[in-house]
Coordinates of C-alpha atoms (C1' of nucleotides) in Angstrom, one line a residue:
Chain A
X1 CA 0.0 0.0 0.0
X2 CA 2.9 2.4 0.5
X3 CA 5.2 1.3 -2.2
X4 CA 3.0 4.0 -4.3
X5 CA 4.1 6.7 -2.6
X6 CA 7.0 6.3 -0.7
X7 CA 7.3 10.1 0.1
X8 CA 4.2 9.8 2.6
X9 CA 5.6 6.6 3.9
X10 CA 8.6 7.7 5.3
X11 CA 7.1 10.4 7.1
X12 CA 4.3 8.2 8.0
X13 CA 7.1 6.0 10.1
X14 CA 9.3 8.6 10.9
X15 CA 6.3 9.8 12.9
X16 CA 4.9 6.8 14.3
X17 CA 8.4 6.2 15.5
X18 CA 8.6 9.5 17.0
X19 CA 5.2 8.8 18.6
X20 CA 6.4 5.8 19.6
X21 CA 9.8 7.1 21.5
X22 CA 11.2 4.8 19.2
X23 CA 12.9 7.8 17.6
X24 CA 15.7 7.0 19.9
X25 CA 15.8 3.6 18.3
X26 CA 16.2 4.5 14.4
X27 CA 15.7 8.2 13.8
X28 CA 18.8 8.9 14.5
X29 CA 20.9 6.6 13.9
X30 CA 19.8 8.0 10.0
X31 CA 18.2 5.1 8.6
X32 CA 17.0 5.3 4.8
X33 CA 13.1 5.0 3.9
X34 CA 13.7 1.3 2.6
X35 CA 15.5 0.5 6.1
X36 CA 13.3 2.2 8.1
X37 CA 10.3 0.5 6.3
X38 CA 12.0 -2.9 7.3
X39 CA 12.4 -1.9 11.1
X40 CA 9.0 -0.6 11.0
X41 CA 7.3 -3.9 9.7
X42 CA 8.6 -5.9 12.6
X43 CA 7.4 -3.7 15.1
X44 CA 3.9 -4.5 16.6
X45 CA 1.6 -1.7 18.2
X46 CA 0.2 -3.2 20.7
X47 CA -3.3 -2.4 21.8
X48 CA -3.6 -0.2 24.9
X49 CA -3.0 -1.5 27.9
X50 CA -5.1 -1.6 31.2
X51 CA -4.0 -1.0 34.6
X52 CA -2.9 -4.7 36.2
X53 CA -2.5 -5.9 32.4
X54 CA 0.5 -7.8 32.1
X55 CA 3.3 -7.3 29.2
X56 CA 4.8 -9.9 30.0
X57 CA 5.2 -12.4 32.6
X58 CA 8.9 -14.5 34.2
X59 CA 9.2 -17.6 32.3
X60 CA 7.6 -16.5 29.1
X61 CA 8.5 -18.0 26.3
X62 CA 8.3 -15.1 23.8
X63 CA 11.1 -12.6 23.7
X64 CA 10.6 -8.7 22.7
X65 CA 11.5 -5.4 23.7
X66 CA 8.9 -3.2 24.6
X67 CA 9.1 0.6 24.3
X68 CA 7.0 2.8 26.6
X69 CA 4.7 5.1 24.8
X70 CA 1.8 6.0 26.9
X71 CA 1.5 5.2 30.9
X72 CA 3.8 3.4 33.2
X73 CA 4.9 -0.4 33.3
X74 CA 6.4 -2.0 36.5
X75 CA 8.8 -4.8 36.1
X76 CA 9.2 -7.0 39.2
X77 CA 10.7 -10.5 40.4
X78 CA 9.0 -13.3 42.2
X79 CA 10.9 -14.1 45.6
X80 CA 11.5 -17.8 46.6
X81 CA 8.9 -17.1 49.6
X82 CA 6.1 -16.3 47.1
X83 CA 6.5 -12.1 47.7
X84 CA 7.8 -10.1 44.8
X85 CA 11.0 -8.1 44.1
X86 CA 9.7 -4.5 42.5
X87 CA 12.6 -4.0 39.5
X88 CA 11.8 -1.0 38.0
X89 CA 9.1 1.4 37.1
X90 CA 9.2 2.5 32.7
X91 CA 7.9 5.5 31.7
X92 CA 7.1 6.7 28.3
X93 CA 10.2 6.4 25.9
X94 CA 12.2 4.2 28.4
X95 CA 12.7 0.3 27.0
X96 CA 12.1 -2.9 28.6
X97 CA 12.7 -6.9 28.3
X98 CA 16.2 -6.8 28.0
X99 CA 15.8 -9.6 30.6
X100 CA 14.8 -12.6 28.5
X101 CA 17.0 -12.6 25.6
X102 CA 19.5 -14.5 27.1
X103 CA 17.7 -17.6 27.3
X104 CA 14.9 -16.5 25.5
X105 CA 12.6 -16.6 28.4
X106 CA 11.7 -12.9 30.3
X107 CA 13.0 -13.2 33.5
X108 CA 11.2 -10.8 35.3
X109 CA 7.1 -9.8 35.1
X110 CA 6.1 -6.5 33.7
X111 CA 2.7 -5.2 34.4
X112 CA 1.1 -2.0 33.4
X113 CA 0.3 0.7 36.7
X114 CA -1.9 2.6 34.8
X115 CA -3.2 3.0 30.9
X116 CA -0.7 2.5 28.7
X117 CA 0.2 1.3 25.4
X118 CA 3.8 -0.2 23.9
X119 CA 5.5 -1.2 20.8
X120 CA 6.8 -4.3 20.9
X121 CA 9.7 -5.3 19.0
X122 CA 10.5 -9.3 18.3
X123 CA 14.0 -9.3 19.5
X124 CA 15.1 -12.1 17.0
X125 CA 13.9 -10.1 14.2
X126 CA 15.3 -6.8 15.2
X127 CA 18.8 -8.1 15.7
X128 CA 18.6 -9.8 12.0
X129 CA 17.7 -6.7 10.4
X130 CA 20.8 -4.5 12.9
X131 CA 22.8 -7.2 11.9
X132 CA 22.8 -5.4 7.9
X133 CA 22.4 -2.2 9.5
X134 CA 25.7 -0.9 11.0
X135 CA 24.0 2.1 12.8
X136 CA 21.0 0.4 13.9
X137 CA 23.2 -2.0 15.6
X138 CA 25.3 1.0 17.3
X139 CA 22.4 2.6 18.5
X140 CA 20.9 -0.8 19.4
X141 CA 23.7 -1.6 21.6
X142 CA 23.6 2.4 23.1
X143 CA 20.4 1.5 24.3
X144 CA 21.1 -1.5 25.9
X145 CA 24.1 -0.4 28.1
X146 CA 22.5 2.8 28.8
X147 CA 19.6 0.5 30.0
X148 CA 22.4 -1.4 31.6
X149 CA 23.6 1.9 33.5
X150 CA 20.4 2.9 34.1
X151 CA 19.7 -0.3 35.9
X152 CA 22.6 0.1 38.6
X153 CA 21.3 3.3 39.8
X154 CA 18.8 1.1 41.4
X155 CA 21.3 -0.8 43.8
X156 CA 23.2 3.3 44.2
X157 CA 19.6 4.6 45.8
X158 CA 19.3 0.9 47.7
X159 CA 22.2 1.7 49.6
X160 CA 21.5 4.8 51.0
X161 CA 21.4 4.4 54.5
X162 CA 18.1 6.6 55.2
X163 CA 14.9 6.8 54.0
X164 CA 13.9 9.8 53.4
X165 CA 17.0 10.1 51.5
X166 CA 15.9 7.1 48.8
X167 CA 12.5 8.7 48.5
X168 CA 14.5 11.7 47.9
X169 CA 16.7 9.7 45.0
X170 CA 13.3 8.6 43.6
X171 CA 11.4 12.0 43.0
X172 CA 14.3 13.6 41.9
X173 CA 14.6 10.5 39.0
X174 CA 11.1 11.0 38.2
X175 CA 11.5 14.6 37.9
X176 CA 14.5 14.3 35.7
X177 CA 13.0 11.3 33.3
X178 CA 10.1 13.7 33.2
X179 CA 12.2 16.7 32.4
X180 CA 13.5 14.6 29.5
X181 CA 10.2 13.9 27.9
X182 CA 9.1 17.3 28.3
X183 CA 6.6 16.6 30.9
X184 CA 6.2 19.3 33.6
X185 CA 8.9 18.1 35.6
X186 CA 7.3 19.3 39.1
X187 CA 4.2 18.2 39.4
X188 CA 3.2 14.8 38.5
X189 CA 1.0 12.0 39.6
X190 CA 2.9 8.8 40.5
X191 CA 1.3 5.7 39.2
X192 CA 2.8 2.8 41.4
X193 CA 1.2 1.9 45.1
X194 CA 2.7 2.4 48.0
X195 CA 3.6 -0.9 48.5
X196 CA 5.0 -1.1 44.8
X197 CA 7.9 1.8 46.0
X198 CA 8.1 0.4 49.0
X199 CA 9.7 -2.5 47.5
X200 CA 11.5 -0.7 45.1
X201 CA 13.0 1.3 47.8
X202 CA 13.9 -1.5 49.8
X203 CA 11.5 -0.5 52.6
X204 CA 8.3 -1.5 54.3
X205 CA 4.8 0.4 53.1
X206 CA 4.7 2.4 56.2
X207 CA 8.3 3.9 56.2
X208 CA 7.3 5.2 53.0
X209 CA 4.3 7.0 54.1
X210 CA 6.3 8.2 56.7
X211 CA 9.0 9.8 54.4
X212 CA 6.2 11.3 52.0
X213 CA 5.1 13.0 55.5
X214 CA 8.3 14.5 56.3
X215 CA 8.7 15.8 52.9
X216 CA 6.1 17.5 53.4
X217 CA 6.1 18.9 56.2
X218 CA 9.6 20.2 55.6
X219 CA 7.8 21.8 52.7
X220 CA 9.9 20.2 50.0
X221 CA 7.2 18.2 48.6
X222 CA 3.9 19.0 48.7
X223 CA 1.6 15.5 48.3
X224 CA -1.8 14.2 48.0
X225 CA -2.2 10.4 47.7
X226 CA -0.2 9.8 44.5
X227 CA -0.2 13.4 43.5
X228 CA 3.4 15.0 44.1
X229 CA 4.5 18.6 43.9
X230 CA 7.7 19.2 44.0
X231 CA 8.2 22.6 46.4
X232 CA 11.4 22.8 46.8
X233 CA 13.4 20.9 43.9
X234 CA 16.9 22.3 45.3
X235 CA 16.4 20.8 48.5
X236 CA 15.2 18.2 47.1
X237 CA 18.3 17.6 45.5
X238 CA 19.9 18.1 48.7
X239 CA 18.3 15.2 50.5
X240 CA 19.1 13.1 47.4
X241 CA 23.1 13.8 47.4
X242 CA 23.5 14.1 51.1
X243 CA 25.7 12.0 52.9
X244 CA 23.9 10.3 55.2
X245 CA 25.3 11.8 58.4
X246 CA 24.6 15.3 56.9
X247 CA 20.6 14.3 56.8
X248 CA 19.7 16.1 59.8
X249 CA 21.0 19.5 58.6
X250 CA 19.0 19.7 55.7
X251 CA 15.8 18.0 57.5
Chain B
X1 CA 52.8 -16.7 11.1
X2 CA 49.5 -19.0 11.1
X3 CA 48.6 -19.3 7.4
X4 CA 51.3 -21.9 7.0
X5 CA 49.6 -24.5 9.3
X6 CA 45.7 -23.6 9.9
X7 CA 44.7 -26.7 11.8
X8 CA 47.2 -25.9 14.4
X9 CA 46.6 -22.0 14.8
X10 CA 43.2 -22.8 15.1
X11 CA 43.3 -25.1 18.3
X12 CA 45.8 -23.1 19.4
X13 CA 43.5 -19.9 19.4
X14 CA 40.7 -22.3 20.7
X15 CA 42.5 -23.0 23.5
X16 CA 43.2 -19.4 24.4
X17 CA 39.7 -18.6 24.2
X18 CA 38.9 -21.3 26.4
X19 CA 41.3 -20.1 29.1
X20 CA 40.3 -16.9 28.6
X21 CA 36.8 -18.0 29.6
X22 CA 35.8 -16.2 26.5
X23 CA 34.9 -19.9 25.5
X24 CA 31.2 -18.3 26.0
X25 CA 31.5 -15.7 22.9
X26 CA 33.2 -17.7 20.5
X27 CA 33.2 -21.8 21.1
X28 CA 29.6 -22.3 21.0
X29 CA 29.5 -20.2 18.5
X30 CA 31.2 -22.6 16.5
X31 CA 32.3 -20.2 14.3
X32 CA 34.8 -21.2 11.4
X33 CA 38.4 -20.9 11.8
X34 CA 39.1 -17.9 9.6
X35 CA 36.6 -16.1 11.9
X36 CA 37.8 -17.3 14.9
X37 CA 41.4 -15.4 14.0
X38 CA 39.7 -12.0 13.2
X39 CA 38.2 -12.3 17.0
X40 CA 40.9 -13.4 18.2
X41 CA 43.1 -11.2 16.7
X42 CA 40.8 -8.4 18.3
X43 CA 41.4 -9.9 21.8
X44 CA 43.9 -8.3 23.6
X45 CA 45.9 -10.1 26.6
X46 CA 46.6 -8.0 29.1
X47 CA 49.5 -8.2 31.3
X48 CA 48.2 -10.0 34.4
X49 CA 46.7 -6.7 37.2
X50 CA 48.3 -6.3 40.7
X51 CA 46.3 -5.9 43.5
X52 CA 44.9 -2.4 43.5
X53 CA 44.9 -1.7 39.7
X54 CA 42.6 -0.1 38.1
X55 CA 40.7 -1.7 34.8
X56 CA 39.1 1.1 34.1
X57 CA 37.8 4.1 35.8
X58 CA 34.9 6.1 36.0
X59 CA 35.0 8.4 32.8
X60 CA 37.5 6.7 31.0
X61 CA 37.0 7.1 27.2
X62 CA 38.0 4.3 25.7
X63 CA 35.5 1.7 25.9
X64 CA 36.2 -2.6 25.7
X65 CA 34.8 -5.1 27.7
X66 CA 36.6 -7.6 29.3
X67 CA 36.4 -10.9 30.5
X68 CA 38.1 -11.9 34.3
X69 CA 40.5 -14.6 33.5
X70 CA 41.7 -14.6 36.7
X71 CA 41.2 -13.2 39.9
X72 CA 38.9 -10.8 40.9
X73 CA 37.7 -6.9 39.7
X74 CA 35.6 -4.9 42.0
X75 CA 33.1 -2.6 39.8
X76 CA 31.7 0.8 41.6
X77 CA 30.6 3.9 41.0
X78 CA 31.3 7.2 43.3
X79 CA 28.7 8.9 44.6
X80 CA 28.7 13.3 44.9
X81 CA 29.9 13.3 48.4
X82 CA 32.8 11.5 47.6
X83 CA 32.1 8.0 48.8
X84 CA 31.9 5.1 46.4
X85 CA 28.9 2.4 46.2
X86 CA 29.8 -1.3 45.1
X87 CA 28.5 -2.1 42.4
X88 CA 29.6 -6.0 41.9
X89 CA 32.5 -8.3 42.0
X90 CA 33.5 -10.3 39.0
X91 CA 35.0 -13.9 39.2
X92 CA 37.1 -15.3 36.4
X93 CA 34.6 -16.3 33.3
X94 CA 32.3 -13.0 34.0
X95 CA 32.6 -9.9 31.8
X96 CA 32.6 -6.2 32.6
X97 CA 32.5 -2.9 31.2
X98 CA 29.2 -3.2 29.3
X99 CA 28.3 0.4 31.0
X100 CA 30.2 2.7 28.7
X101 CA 29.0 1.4 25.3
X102 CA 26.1 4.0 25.4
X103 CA 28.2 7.3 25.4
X104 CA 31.8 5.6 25.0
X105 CA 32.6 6.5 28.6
X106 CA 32.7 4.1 31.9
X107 CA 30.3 4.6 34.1
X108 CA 32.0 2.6 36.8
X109 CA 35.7 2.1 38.1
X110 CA 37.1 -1.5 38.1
X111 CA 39.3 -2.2 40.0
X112 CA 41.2 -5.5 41.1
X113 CA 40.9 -7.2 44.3
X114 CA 44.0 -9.4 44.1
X115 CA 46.6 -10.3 41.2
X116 CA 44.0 -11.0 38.3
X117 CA 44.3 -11.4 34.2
X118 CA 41.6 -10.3 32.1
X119 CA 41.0 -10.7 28.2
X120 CA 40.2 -7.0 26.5
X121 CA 38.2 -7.0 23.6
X122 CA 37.8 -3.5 22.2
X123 CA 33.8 -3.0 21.4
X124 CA 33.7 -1.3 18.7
X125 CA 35.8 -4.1 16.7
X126 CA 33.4 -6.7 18.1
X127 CA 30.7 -5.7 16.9
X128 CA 31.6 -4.5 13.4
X129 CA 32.7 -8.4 13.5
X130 CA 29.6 -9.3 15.4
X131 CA 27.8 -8.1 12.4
X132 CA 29.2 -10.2 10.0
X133 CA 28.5 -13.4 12.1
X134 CA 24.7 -14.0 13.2
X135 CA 26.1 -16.4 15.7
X136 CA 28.3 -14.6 17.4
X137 CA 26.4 -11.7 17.2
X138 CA 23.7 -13.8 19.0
X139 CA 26.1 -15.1 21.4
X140 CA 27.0 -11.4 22.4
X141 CA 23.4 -10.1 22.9
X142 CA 22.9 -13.4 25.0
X143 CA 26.1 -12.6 27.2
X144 CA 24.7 -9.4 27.3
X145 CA 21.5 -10.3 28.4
X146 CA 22.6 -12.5 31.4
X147 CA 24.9 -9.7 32.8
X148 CA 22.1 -7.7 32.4
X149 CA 19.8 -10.3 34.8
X150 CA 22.8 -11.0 37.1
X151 CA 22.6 -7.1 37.8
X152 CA 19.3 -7.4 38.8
X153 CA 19.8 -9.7 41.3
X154 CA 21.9 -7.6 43.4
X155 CA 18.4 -5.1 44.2
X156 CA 17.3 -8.4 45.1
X157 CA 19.8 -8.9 47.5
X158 CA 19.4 -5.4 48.7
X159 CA 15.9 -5.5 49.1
X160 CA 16.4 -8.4 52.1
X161 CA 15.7 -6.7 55.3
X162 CA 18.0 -8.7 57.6
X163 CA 22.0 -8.2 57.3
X164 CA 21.9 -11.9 57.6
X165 CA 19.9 -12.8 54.6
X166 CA 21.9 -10.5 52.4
X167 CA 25.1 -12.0 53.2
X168 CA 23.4 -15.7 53.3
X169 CA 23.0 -14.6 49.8
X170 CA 25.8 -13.2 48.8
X171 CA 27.8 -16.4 50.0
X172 CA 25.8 -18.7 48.3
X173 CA 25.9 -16.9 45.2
X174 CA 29.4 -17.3 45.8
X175 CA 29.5 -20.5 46.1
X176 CA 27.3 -20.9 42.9
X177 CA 29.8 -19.1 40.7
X178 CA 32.8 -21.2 41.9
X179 CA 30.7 -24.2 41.3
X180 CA 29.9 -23.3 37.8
X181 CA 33.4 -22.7 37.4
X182 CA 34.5 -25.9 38.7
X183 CA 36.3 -24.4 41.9
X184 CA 35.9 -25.5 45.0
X185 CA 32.2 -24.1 46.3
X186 CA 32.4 -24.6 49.8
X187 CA 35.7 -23.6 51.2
X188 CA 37.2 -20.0 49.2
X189 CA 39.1 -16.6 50.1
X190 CA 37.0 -13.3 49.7
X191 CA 39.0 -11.5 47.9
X192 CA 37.2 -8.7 48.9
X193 CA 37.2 -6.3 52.2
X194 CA 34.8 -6.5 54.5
X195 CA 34.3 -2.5 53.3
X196 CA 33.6 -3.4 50.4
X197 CA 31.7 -6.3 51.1
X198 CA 29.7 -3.9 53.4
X199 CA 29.1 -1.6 50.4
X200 CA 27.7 -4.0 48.4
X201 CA 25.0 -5.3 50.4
X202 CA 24.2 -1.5 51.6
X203 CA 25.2 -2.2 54.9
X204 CA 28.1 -1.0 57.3
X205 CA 31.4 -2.9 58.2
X206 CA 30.4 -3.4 61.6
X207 CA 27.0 -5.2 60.9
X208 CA 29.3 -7.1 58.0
X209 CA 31.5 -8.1 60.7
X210 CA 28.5 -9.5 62.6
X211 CA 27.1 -11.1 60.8
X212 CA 30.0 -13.2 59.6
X213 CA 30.5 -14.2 63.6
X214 CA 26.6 -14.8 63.5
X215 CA 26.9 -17.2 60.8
X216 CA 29.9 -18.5 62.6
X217 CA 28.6 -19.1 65.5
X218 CA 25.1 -20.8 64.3
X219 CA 28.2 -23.1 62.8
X220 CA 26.9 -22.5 59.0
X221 CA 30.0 -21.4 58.0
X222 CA 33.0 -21.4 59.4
X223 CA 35.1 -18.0 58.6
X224 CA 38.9 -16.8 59.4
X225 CA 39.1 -13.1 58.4
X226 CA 38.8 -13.8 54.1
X227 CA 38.8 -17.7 54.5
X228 CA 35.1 -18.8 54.4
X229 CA 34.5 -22.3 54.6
X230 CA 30.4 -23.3 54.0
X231 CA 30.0 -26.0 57.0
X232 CA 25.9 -26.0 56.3
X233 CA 25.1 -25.1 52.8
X234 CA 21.6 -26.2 53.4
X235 CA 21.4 -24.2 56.7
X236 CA 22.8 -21.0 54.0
X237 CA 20.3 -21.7 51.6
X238 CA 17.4 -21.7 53.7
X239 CA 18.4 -18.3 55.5
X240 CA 19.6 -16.8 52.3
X241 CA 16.1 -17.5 51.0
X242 CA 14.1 -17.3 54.2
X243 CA 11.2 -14.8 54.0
X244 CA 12.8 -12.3 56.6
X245 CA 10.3 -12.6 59.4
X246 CA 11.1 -16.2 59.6
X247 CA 14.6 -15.5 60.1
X248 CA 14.5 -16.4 63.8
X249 CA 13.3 -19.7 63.4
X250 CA 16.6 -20.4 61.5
X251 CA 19.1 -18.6 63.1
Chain C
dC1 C1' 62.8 -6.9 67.6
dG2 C1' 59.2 -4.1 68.5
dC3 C1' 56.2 -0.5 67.2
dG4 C1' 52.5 1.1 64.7
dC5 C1' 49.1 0.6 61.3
dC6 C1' 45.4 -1.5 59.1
dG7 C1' 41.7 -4.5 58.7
dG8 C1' 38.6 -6.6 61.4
dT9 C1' 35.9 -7.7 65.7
dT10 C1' 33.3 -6.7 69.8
dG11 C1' 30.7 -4.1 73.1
dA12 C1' 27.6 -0.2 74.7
dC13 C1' 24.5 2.9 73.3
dT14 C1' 21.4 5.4 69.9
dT15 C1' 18.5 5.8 66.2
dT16 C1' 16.0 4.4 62.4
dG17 C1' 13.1 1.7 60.5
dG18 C1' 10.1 -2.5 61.1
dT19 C1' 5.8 -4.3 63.4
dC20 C1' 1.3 -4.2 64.9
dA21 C1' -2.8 -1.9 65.3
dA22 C1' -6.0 1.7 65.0
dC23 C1' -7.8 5.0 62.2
dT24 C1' -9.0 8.1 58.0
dC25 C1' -10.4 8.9 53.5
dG26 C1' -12.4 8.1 49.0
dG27 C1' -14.6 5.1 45.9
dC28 C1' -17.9 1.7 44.8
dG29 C1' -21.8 -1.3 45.1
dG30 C1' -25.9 -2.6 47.2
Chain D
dC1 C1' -27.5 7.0 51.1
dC2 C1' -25.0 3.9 53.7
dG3 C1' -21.6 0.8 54.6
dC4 C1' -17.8 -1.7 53.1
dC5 C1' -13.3 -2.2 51.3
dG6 C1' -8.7 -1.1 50.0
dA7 C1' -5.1 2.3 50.0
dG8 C1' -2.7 5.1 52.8
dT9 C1' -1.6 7.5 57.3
dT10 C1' -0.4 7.7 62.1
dG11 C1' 1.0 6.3 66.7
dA12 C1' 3.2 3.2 70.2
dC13 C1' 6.4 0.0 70.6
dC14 C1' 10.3 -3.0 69.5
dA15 C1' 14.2 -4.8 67.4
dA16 C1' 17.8 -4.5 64.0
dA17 C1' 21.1 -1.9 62.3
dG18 C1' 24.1 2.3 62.7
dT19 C1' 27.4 4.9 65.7
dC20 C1' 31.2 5.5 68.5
dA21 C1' 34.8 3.6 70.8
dA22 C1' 37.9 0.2 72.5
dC23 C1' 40.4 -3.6 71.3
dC24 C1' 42.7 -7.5 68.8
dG25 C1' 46.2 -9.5 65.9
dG26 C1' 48.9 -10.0 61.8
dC27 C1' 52.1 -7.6 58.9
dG28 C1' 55.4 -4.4 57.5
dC29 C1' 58.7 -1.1 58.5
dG30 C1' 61.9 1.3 61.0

DNA sequence: CGCGCCGGTTGACTTTGGTCAACTCGGCGG
DNA sequence: CCGCCGAGTTGACCAAAGTCAACCGGCGCG
């Protein structure tokens, strides 16, 4: 149907990859209309996902990666006791499933926290085609290790002794993820539970609650359920980066 | 020198990869002897690293990964006051320096624990030869892939509540990687300090130091400064995977 | 040979965060 | 409209981990 007009095409899936925040994926890395045609085949647009949908689940068989348009996806781990491991929270134009390839089963669960829709992209079939496309398969390797990077900030926040600190770390990430989407960086809604940070934090449900209160009243935050408005984003920044001992100065 | 006599050059660079624990990139591969020199030829042998060395270090502009031959490399990352958080320890036949392929820069220092040997292998080159061979370009994204899961387990680790549980855990995993390596599992030196050690799980030295007399003490392990010797390796298994408010039945 | 240092251990005390339980608030269904 | 339910908050209490300090013991150096 496009081969008529290959103009509108092109444009056609230069958009839907900009839509898609797959722009990081081949817009850059300059691919020609016939190329980019290719890459675009293989890619799937999923249909809209609801809150508590799964993308995928540990142990699936089926490899992709997924790329975050819309909403928010939580990856997470099943612990031998039967409680889960909270991974990672994805927001729009961050990538996920990088798990899995290895043995070509996902090796962690991804669930959606909120409306949200994906592309998915057949990992087998991306790597063939990156495999004749030199700067497909630079850019495809950036955006693993940055996803590799990205990944050890979690254990970085985990060890911070205190916290008011880690909830600190975590705002200030949102903010900044935000900031690079061109979301108001200050005033967001979060999308996980409670219990959801809690785990990603590395701390019980109520020690959460607790730290959202002191924010508050310390007027660096100001918050409503999931509603968060960032106050005061220097101190903010403060709590995130100070040593430990140093916590009581700032709060 | 090797044209003269392929079948020889060929088991000869066969057997270096094998040593060089690089047996996982390019053996299973079973890629063709011709191919097998261009990798090889790639591979640099460095001279073995003293105690103290540094791989890389945070910022460093060239980028390689590398694959622990010997010994043992420390990974972290400094945080802005000054301080450094662990990020992992790698044992002969695991790679490192897959942060830094995103912007060409390390994201983390590596550093060795104790006299170690390590195979370089410059990225850029492996993948322009990746490209040209599906399997080992497979084999790479698979390698990739697993360090990419084995980083997720140490938020795992983190996310134990109990100083006990995390190093349960870090012990037995341990003992898994010496197994796999066909080293003695149950009696080893840490090559590691118990700072470091301390780091890693997001604890301090002093509950480290604990928790290591703890251990010793419930006669699970048996421990002389760095000399750990597993007396109970069911005993560790069950702690190291005990939901954490059971902990006291076990210990 | 002995002194001092460094890495590690141990003890006493403090503090943070976990536990348990009560309670609030908003949403939803009967 | 009421009452229930689940998510979240708060308080009282407790226990685990952090802090501070003393101490141990092996090693290296003077």
């Amino acid at each position: 149907m496009a081969a008529s007009n290959q103009v509108i095409d092109i444009n056609e899936l230069r958009q839907s990859c900009a839509g898609c925040a797959l722009n990081a994926l081949c817009l850059p890395a300059a691919i020609g209309g016939r190329d980019l045609a290719r890459l675009d085949d293989i890619v799937k647009r999923r249909r809209p996902l609801a809150r508590n949908d799964f993308l995928f689940r540990e142990g699936d068989r089926h490899t992709s990666l997924f790329v975050v348009r819309q909403g928010a996806i939580k990856t997470s781990t099943m612990l031998p006791e039967g409680d889960t491991q909270v991974l990672g929270f994805h927001l729009p134009g961050e990538i996920l499933g990088l798990d899995g390839v290895a043995d070509e089963r996902h090796r962690a669960t991804a669930e959606a926290l909120e409306e949200a829709s994906v592309c998915e992209i057949p990992f087998a079939k991306l790597s063939e085609i990156a495999a004749q496309l030199p700067a497909l398969q630079r850019q495809l390797y950036r955006i693993v290790s940055r996803e590799f990077v990205r990944e050890q900030q979690h254990p970085v926040m985990m060890g911070r002794k205190h916290a008011l600190t880690r909830l600190a770390l975590f705002l200030h990430s949102v903010s900044e993820r935000r900031r690079n989407q061109d979301l108001e960086p200050h005033e967001f809604q979060l999308s996980m539970s409670r219990q959801d940070l809690a785990s990603y934090l590395g701390l019980v449900i109520e020690t959460v609650s607790r730290a959202f209160s002191r924010l508050q009243t310390q007027q660096i935050i100001d918050v409503d359920r999931r509603r968060v408005r960032i106050l005061d984003a220097v101190a903010l920044g403060q709590l995130a980066n100070s040593e430990d001992t140093d916590l009581r100065a700032i709060a």
